[in-house]
XYZ file of N, CA and C in Angstrom:
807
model
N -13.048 30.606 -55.272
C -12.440 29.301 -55.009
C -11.339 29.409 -53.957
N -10.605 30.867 -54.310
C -9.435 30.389 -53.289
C -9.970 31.164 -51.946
N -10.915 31.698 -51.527
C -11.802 32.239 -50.253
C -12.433 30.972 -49.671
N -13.001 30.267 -50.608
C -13.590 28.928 -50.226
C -12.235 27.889 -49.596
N -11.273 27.543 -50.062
C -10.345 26.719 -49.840
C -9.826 27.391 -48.341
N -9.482 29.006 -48.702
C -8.997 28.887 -46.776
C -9.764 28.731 -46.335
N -11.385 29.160 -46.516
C -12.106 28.878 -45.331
C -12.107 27.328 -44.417
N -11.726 26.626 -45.967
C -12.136 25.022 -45.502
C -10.645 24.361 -44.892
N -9.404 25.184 -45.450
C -8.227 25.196 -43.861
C -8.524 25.688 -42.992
N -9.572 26.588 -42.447
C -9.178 27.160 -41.340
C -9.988 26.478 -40.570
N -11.089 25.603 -40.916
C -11.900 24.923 -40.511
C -10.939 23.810 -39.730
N -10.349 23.126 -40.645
C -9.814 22.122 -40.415
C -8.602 21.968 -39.358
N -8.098 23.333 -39.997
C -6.907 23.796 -38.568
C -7.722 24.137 -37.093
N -8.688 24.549 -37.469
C -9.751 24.875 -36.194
C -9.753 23.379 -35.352
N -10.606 22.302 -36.221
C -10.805 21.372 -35.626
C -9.428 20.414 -35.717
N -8.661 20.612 -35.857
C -7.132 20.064 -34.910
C -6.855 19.924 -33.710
N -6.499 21.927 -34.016
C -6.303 22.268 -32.623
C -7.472 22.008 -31.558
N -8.361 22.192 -31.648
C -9.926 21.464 -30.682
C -9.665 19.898 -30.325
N -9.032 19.191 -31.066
C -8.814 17.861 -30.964
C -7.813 18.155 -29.598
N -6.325 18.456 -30.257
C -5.166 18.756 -29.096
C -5.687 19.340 -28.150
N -6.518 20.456 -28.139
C -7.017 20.845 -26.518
C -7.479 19.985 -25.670
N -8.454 19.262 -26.435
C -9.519 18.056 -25.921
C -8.433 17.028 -25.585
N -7.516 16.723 -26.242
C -6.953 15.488 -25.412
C -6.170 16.056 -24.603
N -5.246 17.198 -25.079
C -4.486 17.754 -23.493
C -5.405 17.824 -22.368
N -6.421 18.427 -22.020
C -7.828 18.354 -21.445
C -8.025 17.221 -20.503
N -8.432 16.022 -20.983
C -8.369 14.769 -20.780
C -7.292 14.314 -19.872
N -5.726 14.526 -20.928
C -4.605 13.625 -20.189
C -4.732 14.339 -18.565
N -4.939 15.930 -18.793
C -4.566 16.366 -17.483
C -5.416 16.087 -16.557
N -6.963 15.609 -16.856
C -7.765 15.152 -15.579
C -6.832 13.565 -15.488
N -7.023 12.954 -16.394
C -6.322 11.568 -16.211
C -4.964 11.660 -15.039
N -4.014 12.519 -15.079
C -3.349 12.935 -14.248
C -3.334 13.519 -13.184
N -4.237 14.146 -13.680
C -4.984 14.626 -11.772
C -5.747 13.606 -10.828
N -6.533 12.976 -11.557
C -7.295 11.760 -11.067
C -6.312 10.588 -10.540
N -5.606 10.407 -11.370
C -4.316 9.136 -10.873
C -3.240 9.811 -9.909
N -3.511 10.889 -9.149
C -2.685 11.643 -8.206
C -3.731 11.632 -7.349
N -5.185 11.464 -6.980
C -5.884 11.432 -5.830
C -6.509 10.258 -5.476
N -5.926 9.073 -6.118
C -6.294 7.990 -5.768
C -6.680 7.672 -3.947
N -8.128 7.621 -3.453
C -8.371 7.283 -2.492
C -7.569 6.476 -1.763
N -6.832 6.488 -0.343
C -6.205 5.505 0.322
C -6.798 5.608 1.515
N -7.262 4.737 2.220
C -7.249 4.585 3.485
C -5.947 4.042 4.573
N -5.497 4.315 5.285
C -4.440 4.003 6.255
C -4.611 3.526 7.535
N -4.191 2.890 8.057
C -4.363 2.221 9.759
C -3.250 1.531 10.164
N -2.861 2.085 10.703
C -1.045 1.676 11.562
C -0.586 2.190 12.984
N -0.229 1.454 13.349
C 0.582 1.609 14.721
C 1.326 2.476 14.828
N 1.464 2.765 13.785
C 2.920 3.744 13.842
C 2.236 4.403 13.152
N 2.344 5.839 14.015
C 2.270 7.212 13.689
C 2.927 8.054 12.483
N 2.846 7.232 11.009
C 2.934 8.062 10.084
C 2.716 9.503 9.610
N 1.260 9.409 10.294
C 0.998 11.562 10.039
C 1.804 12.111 10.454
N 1.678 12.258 11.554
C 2.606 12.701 12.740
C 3.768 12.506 13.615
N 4.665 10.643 13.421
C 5.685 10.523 13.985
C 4.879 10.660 15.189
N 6.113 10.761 16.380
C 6.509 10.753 17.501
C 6.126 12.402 18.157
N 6.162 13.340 17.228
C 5.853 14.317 18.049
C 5.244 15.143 18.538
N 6.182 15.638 19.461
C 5.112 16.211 20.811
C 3.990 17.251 20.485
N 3.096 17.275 21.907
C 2.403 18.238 21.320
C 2.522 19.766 21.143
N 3.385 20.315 21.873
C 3.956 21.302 21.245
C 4.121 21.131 19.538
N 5.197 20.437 19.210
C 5.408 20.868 17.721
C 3.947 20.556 17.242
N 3.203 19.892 17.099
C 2.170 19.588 16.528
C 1.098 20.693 16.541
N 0.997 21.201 17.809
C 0.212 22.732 17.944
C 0.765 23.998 16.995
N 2.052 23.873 17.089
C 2.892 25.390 16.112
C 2.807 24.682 14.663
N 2.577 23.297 14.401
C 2.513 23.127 12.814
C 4.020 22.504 12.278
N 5.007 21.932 13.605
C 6.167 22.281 13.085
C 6.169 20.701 13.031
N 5.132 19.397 13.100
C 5.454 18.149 13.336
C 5.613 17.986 11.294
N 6.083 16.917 10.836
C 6.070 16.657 9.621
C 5.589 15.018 9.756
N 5.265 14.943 8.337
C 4.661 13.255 8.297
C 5.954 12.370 7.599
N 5.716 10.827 8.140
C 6.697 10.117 8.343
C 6.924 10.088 6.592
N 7.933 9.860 5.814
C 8.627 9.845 4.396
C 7.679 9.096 3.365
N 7.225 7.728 4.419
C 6.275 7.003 3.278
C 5.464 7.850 3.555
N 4.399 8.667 4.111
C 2.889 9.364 3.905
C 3.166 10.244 3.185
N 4.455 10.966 2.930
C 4.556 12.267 2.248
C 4.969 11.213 0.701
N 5.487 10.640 0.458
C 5.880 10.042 -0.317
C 4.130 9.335 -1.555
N 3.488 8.444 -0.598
C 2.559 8.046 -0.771
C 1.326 9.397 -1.305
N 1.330 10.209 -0.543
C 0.648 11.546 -0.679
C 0.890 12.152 -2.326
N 1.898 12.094 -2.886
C 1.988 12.639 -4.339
C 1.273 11.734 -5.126
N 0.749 10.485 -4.957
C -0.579 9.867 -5.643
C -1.633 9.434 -5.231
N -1.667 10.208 -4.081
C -3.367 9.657 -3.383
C -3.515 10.373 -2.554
N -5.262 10.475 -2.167
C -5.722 11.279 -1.496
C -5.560 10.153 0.190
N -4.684 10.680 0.969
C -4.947 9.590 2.370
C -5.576 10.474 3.313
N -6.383 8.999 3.798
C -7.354 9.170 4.959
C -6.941 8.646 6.286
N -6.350 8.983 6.834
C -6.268 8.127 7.880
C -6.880 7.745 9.350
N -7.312 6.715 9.283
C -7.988 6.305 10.086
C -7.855 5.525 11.576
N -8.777 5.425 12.548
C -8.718 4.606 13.729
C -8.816 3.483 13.954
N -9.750 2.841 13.294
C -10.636 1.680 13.680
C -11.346 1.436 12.361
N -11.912 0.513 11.789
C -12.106 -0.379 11.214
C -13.842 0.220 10.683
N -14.750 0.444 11.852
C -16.013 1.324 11.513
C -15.406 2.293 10.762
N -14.583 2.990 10.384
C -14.208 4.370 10.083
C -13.423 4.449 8.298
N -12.979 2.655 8.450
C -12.890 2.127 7.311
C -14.238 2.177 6.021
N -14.924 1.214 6.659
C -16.067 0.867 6.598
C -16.826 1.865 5.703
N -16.894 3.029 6.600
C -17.711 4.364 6.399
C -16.710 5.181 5.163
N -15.681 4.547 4.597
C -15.192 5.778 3.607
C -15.375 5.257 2.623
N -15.048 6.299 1.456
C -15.457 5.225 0.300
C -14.533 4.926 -0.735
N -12.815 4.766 -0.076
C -12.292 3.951 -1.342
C -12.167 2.777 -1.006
N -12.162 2.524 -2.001
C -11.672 0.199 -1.942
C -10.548 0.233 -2.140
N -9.443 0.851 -1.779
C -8.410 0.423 -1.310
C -8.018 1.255 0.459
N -7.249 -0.110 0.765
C -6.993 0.436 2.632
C -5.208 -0.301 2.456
N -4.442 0.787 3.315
C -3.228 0.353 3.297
C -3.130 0.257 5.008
N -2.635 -1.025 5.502
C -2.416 -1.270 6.791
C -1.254 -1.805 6.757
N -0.356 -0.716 8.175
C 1.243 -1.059 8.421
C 0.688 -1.785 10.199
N 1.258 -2.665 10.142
C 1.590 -3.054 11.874
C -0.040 -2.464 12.780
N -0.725 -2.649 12.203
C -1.927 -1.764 12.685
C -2.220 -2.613 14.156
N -2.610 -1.695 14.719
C -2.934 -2.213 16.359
C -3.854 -3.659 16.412
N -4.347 -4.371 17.551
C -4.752 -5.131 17.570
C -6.471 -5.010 17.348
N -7.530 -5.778 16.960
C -8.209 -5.565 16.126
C -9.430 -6.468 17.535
N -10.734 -5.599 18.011
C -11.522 -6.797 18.731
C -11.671 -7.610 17.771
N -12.745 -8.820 18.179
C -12.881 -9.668 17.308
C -14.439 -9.307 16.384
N -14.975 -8.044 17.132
C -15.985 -7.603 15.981
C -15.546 -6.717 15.258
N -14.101 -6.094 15.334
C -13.240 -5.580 14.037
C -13.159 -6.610 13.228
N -12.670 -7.810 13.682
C -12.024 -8.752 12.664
C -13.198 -9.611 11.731
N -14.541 -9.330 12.544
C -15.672 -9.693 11.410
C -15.819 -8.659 10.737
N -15.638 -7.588 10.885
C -16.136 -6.130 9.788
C -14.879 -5.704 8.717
N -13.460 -6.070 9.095
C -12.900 -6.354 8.605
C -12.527 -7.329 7.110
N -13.000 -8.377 7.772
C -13.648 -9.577 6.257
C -14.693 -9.588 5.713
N -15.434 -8.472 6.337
C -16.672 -8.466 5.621
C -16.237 -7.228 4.798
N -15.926 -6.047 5.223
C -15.119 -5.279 3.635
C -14.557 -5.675 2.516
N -13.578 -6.829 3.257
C -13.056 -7.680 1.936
C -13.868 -7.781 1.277
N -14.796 -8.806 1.754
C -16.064 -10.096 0.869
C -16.662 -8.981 0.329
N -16.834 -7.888 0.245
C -18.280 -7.051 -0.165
C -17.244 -6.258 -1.158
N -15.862 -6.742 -1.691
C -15.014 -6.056 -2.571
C -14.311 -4.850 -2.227
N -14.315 -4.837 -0.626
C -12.966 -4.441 -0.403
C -11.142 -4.856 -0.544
N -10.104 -3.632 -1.383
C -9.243 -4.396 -1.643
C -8.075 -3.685 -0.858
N -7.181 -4.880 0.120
C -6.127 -3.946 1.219
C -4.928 -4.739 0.727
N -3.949 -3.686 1.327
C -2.938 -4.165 1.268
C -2.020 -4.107 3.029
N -1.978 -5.466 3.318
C -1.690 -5.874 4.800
C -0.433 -5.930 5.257
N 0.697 -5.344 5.765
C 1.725 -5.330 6.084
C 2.162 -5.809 7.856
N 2.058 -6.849 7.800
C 2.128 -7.544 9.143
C 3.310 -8.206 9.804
N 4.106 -8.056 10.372
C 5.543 -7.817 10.696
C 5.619 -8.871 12.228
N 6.258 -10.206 11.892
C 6.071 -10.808 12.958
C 7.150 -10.064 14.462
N 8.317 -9.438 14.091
C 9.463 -8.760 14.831
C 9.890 -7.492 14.326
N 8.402 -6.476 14.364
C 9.352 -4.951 14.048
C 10.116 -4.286 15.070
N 11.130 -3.783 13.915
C 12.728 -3.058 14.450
C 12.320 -1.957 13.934
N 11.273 -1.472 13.977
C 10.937 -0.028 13.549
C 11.425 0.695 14.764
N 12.127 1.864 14.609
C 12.760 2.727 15.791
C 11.834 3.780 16.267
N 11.891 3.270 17.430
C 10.549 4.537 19.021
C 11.808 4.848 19.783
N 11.418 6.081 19.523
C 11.956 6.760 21.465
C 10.966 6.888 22.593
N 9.927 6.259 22.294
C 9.039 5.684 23.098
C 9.133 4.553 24.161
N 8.556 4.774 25.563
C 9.555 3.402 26.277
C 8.715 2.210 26.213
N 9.370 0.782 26.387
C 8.663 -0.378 26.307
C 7.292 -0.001 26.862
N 6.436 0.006 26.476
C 4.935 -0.673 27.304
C 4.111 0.545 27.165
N 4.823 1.632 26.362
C 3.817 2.801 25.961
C 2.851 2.484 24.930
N 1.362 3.140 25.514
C 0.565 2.590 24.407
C 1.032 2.618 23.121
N 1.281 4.028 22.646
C 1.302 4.840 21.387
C 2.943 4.234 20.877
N 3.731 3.264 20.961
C 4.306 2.419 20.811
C 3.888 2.039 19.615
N 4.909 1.916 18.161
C 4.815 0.726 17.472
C 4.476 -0.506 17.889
N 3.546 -1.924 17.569
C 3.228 -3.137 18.237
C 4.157 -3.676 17.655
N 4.747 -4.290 18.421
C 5.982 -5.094 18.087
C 5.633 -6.444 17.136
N 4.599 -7.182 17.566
C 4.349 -8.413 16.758
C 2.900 -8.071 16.438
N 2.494 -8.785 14.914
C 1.443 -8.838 14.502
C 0.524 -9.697 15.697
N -0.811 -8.835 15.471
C -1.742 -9.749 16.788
C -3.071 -10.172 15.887
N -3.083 -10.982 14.686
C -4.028 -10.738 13.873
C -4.467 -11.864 13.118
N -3.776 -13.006 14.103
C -3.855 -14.092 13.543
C -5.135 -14.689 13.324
N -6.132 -14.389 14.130
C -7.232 -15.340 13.830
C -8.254 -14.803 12.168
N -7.827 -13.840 11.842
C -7.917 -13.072 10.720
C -7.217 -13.966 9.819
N -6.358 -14.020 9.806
C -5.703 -14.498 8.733
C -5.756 -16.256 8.651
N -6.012 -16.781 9.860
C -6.446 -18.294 9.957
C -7.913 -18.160 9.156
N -8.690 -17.521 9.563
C -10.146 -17.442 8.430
C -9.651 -17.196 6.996
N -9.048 -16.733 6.805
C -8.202 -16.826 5.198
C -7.538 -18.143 4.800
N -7.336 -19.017 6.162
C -6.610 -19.876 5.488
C -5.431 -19.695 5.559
N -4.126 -18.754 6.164
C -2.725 -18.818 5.905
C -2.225 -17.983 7.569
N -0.935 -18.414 7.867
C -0.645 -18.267 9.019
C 1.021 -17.489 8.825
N 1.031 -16.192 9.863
C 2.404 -15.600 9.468
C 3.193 -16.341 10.695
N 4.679 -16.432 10.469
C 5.721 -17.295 10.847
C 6.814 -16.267 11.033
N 7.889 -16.506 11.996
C 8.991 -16.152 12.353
C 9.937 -17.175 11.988
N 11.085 -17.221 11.122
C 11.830 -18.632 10.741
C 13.221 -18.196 11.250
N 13.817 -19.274 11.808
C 14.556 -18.951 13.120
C 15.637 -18.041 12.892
N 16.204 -18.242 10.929
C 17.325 -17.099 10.765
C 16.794 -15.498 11.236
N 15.589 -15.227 11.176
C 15.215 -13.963 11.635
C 15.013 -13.604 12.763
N 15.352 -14.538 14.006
C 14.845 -13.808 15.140
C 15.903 -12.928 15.496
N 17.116 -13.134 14.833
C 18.406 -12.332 15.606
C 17.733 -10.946 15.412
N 17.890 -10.143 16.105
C 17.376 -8.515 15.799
C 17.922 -8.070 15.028
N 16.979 -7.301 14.305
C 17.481 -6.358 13.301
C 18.415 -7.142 12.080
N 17.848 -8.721 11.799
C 18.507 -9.171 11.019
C 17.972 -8.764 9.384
N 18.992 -8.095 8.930
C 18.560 -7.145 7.509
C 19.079 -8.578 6.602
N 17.990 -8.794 5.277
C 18.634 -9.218 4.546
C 17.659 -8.822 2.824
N 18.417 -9.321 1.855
C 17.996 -8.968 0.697
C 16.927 -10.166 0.122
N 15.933 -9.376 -0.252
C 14.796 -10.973 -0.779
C 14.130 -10.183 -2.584
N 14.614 -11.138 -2.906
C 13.955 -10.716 -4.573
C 12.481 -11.579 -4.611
N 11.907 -10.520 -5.337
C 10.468 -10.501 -5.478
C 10.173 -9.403 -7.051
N 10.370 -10.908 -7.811
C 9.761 -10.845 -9.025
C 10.775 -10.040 -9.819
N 10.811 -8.785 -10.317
C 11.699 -8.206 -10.701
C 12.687 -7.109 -10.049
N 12.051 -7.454 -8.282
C 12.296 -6.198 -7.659
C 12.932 -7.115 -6.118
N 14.198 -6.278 -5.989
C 14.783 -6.635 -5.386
C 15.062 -5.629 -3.577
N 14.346 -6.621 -3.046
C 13.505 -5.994 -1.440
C 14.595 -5.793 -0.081
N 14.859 -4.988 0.092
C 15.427 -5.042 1.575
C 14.326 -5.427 2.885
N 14.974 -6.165 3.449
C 13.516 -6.385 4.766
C 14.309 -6.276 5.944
N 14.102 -6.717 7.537
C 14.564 -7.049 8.156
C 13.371 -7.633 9.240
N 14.312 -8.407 9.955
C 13.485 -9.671 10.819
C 12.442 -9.956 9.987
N 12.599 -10.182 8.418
C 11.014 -10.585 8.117
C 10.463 -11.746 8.202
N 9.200 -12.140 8.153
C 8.068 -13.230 8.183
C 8.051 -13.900 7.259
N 7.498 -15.157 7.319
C 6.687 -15.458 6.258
C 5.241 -16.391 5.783
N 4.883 -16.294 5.144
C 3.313 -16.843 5.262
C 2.925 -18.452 4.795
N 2.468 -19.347 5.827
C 2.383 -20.675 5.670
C 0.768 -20.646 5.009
N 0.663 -21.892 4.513
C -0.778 -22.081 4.199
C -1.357 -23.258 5.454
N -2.501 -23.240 5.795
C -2.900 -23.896 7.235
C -3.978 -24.960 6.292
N -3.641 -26.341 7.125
C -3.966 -27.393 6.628
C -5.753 -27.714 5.899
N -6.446 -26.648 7.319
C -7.886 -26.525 6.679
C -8.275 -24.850 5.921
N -7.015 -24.872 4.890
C -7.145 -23.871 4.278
C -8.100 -24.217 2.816
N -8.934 -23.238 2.912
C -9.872 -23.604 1.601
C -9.358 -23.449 0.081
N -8.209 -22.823 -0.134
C -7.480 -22.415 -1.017
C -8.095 -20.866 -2.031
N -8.420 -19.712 -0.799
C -8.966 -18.727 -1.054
C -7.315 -17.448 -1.154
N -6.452 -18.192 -0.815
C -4.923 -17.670 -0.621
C -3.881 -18.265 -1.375
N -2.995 -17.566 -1.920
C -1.543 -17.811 -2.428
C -0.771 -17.154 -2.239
N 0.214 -18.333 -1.466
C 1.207 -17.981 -1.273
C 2.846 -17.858 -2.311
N 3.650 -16.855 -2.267
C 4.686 -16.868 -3.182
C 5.674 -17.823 -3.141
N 6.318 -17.810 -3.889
C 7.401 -19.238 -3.784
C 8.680 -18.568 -3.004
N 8.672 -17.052 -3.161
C 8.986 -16.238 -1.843
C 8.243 -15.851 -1.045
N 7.806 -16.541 -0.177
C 6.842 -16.253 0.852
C 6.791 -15.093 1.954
N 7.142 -13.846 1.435
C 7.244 -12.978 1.977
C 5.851 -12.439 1.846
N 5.058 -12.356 0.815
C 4.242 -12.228 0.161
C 3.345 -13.250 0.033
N 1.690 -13.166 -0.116
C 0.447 -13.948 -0.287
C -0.331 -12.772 -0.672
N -1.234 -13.629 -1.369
C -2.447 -13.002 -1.994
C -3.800 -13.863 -1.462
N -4.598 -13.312 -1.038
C -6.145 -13.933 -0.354
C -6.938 -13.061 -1.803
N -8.227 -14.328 -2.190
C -9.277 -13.391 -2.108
C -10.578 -13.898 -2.073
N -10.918 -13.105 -0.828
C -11.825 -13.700 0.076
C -13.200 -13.277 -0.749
N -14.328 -13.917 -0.907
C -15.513 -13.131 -1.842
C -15.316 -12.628 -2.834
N -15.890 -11.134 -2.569
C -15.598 -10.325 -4.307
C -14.220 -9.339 -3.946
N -13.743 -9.541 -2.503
C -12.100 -8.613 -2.339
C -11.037 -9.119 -3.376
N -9.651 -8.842 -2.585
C -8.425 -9.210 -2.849
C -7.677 -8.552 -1.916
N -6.737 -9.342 -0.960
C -5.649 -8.725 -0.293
C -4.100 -9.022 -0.318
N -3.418 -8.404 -0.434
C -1.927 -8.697 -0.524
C -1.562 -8.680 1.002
N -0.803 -9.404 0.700
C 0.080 -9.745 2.504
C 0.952 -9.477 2.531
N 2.113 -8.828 3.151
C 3.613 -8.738 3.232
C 3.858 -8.803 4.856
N 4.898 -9.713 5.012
C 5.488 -10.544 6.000
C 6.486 -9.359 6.868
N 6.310 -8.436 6.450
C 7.578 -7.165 7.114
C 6.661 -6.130 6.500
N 6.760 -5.410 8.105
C 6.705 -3.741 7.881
C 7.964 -3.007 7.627
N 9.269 -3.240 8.583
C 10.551 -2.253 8.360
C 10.586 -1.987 7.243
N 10.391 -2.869 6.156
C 10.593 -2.308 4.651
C 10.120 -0.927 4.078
N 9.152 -1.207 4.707
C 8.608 0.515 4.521
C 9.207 1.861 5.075
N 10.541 1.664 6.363
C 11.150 2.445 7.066
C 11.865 3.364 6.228
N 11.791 4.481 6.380
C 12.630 5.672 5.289
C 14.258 4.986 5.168
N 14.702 4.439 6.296
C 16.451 4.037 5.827
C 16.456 3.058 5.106
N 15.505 2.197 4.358
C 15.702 1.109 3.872
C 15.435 1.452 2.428
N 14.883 2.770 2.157
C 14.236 2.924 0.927
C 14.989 4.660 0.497
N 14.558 5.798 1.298
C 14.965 7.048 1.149
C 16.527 7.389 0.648
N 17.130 7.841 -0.481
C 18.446 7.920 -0.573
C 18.878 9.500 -0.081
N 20.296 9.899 0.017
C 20.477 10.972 0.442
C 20.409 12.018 -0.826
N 20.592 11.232 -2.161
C 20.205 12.008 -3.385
C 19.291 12.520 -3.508
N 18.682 13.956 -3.814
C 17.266 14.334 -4.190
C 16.878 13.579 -5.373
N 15.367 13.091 -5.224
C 14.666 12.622 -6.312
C 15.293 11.342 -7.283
N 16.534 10.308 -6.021
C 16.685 8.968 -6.013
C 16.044 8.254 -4.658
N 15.941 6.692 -4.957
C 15.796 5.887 -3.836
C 17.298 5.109 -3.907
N 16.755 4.984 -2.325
C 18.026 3.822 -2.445
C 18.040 2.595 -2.922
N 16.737 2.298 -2.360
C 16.139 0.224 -3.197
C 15.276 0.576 -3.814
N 14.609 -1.060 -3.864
C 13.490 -0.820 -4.436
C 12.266 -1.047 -3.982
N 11.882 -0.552 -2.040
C 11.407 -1.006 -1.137
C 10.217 -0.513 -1.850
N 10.145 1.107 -1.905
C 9.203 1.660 -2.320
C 8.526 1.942 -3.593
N 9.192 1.405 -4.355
C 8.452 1.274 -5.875
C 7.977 -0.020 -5.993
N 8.339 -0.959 -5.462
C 7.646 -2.500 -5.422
C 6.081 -2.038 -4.277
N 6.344 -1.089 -3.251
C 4.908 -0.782 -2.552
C 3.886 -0.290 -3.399
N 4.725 0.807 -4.172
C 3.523 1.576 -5.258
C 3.245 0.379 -6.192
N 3.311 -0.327 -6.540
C 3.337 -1.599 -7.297
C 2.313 -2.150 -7.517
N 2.748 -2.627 -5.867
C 1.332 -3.233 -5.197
C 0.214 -2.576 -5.325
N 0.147 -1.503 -4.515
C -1.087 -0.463 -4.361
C -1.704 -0.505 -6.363
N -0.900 -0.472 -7.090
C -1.404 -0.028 -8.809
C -1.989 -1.406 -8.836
N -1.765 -2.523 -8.693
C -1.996 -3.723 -8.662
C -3.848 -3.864 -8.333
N -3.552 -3.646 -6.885
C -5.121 -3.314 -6.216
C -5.621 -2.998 -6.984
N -5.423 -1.740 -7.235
C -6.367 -0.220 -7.637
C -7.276 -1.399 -8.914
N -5.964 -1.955 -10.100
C -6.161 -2.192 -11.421
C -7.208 -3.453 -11.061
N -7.193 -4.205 -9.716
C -7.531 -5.558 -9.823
C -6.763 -7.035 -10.213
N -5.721 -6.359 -10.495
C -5.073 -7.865 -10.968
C -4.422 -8.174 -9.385
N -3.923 -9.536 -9.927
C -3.049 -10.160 -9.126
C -1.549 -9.938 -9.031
N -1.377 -10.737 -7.966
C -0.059 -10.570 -7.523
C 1.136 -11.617 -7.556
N -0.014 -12.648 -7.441
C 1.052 -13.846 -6.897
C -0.032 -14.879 -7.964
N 0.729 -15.657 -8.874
C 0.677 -16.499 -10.050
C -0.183 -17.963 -9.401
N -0.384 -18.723 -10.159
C -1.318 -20.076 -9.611
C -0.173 -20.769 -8.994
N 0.974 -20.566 -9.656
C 2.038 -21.262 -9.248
C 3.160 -20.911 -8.082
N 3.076 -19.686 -7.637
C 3.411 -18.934 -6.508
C 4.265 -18.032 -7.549
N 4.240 -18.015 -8.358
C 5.504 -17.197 -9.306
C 4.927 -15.374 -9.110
N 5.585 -14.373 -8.723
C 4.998 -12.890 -8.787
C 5.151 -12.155 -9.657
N 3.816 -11.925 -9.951
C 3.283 -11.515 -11.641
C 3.653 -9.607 -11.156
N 4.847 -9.265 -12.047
C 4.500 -7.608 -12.120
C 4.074 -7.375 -13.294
């Protein structure tokens, strides 16, 4: 009896511990998996690589701009050229900063990713103060103004410059939902009269949500927000705002499918 009884603890302690392995097991793919979340990227600005030359870039000594390294501890990024290149990868989510200007058979392949359940997140900046030591009129230049309007008129909503922002580099504070945003010169997004109502806009209109077919895209009216001085603190392993945890936000948002912006313009975190 008492040979029989440990056997039938040791059984039982056996299949415990098999349990705890199996879910430690688990959590850690779960954690590994939610650290390579597919991103696609397309921006004007040279995130991989910054500004530099090709020297440093040949010796290995260039580094990537704060958000890619930042962004990089939960996703696998791809970054891309052009819109075919989109197309051809295979996550459904695409993060676009200030991205160059788009032909207009980008801007059909573009909405057709959407419609076919592609989901982006659009950062379109009517006056970026993003800082180049690059001179006016160089290609490889940040684009100063979004050029992407007829895109976003097929959505139905139109980005705006409102006159307190044209002063340069006018920084100010905009709350959004529970999270409170540094921007500067930012935008904001109108709805256009023969809009089908495939878009919502926030009651802070810094922010809209489209969703076009079986997509969903978030809009934000400012890129600078994303600039390392608006977000990066000099503390290790603090921020300064909350530029960049309202971005990861977003992006979890996508990934999950929900929304962003309420029936009522109210922003659902």
């Amino acid at each position: 009896m008492i040979a029989r009884n440990r056997r039938l603890w040791a059984l039982l302690l056996f299949a415990l511990l098999s349990g705890v392995v199996g879910l430690w097991v688990w959590q850690g793919r779960q954690t590994t998996d939610s650290k390579n979340e597919p991103l696609v990227l397309m921006s004007s600005i040279d995130l991989r690589w910054g500004e530099a030359e090709f020297g440093a870039l040949a010796k290995g000594e260039a580094e990537p701009d704060a958000l890619y390294q930042r962004l990089s501890e939960t996703h696998k990024i791809s970054a891309v050229d052009n819109v075919a290149q989109l197309q051809a990868s295979r996550a459904k989510v695409a993060l676009l900063v200030q991205p160059r200007p788009f032909s207009p058979e980008e801007l059909v392949r573009l909405d057709q990713w959407v419609r076919a359940g592609g989901r982006l997140l659009f950062f379109a900046d009517p006056a970026l103060q993003w800082p180049s030591d690059l001179p006016i009129g160089d290609p490889a230049r940040p684009l100063f103004t979004s050029m992407h309007s007829p895109l976003f008129a097929h959505w139905g909503i139109e980005l705006v410059l409102p006159m307190e922002a044209e002063t340069e580099s006018a920084e100010s504070d905009v709350q959004i939902g529970t999270h409170g945003v540094q921007v500067i010169s930012a935008g904001q997004w109108q709805s256009l009269a023969t809009s089908d109502r495939v878009c919502r806009i926030g009651k802070t209109p810094l922010i809209a949500e489209c969703r076009p077919g079986k997509g969903q895209v978030i809009l934000v009216a400012d890129a600078d927000l994303l600039h390392v001085s608006l977000w990066q603190s000099a503390l290790p392993g603090t921020d300064n705002s909350e530029n960049i945890a309202w971005v990861e936000r977003l992006l979890t948002r996508l990934e999950q499918g929900q929304r962003a912006v309420g029936q009522r313009g109210e922003i659902l975190d």
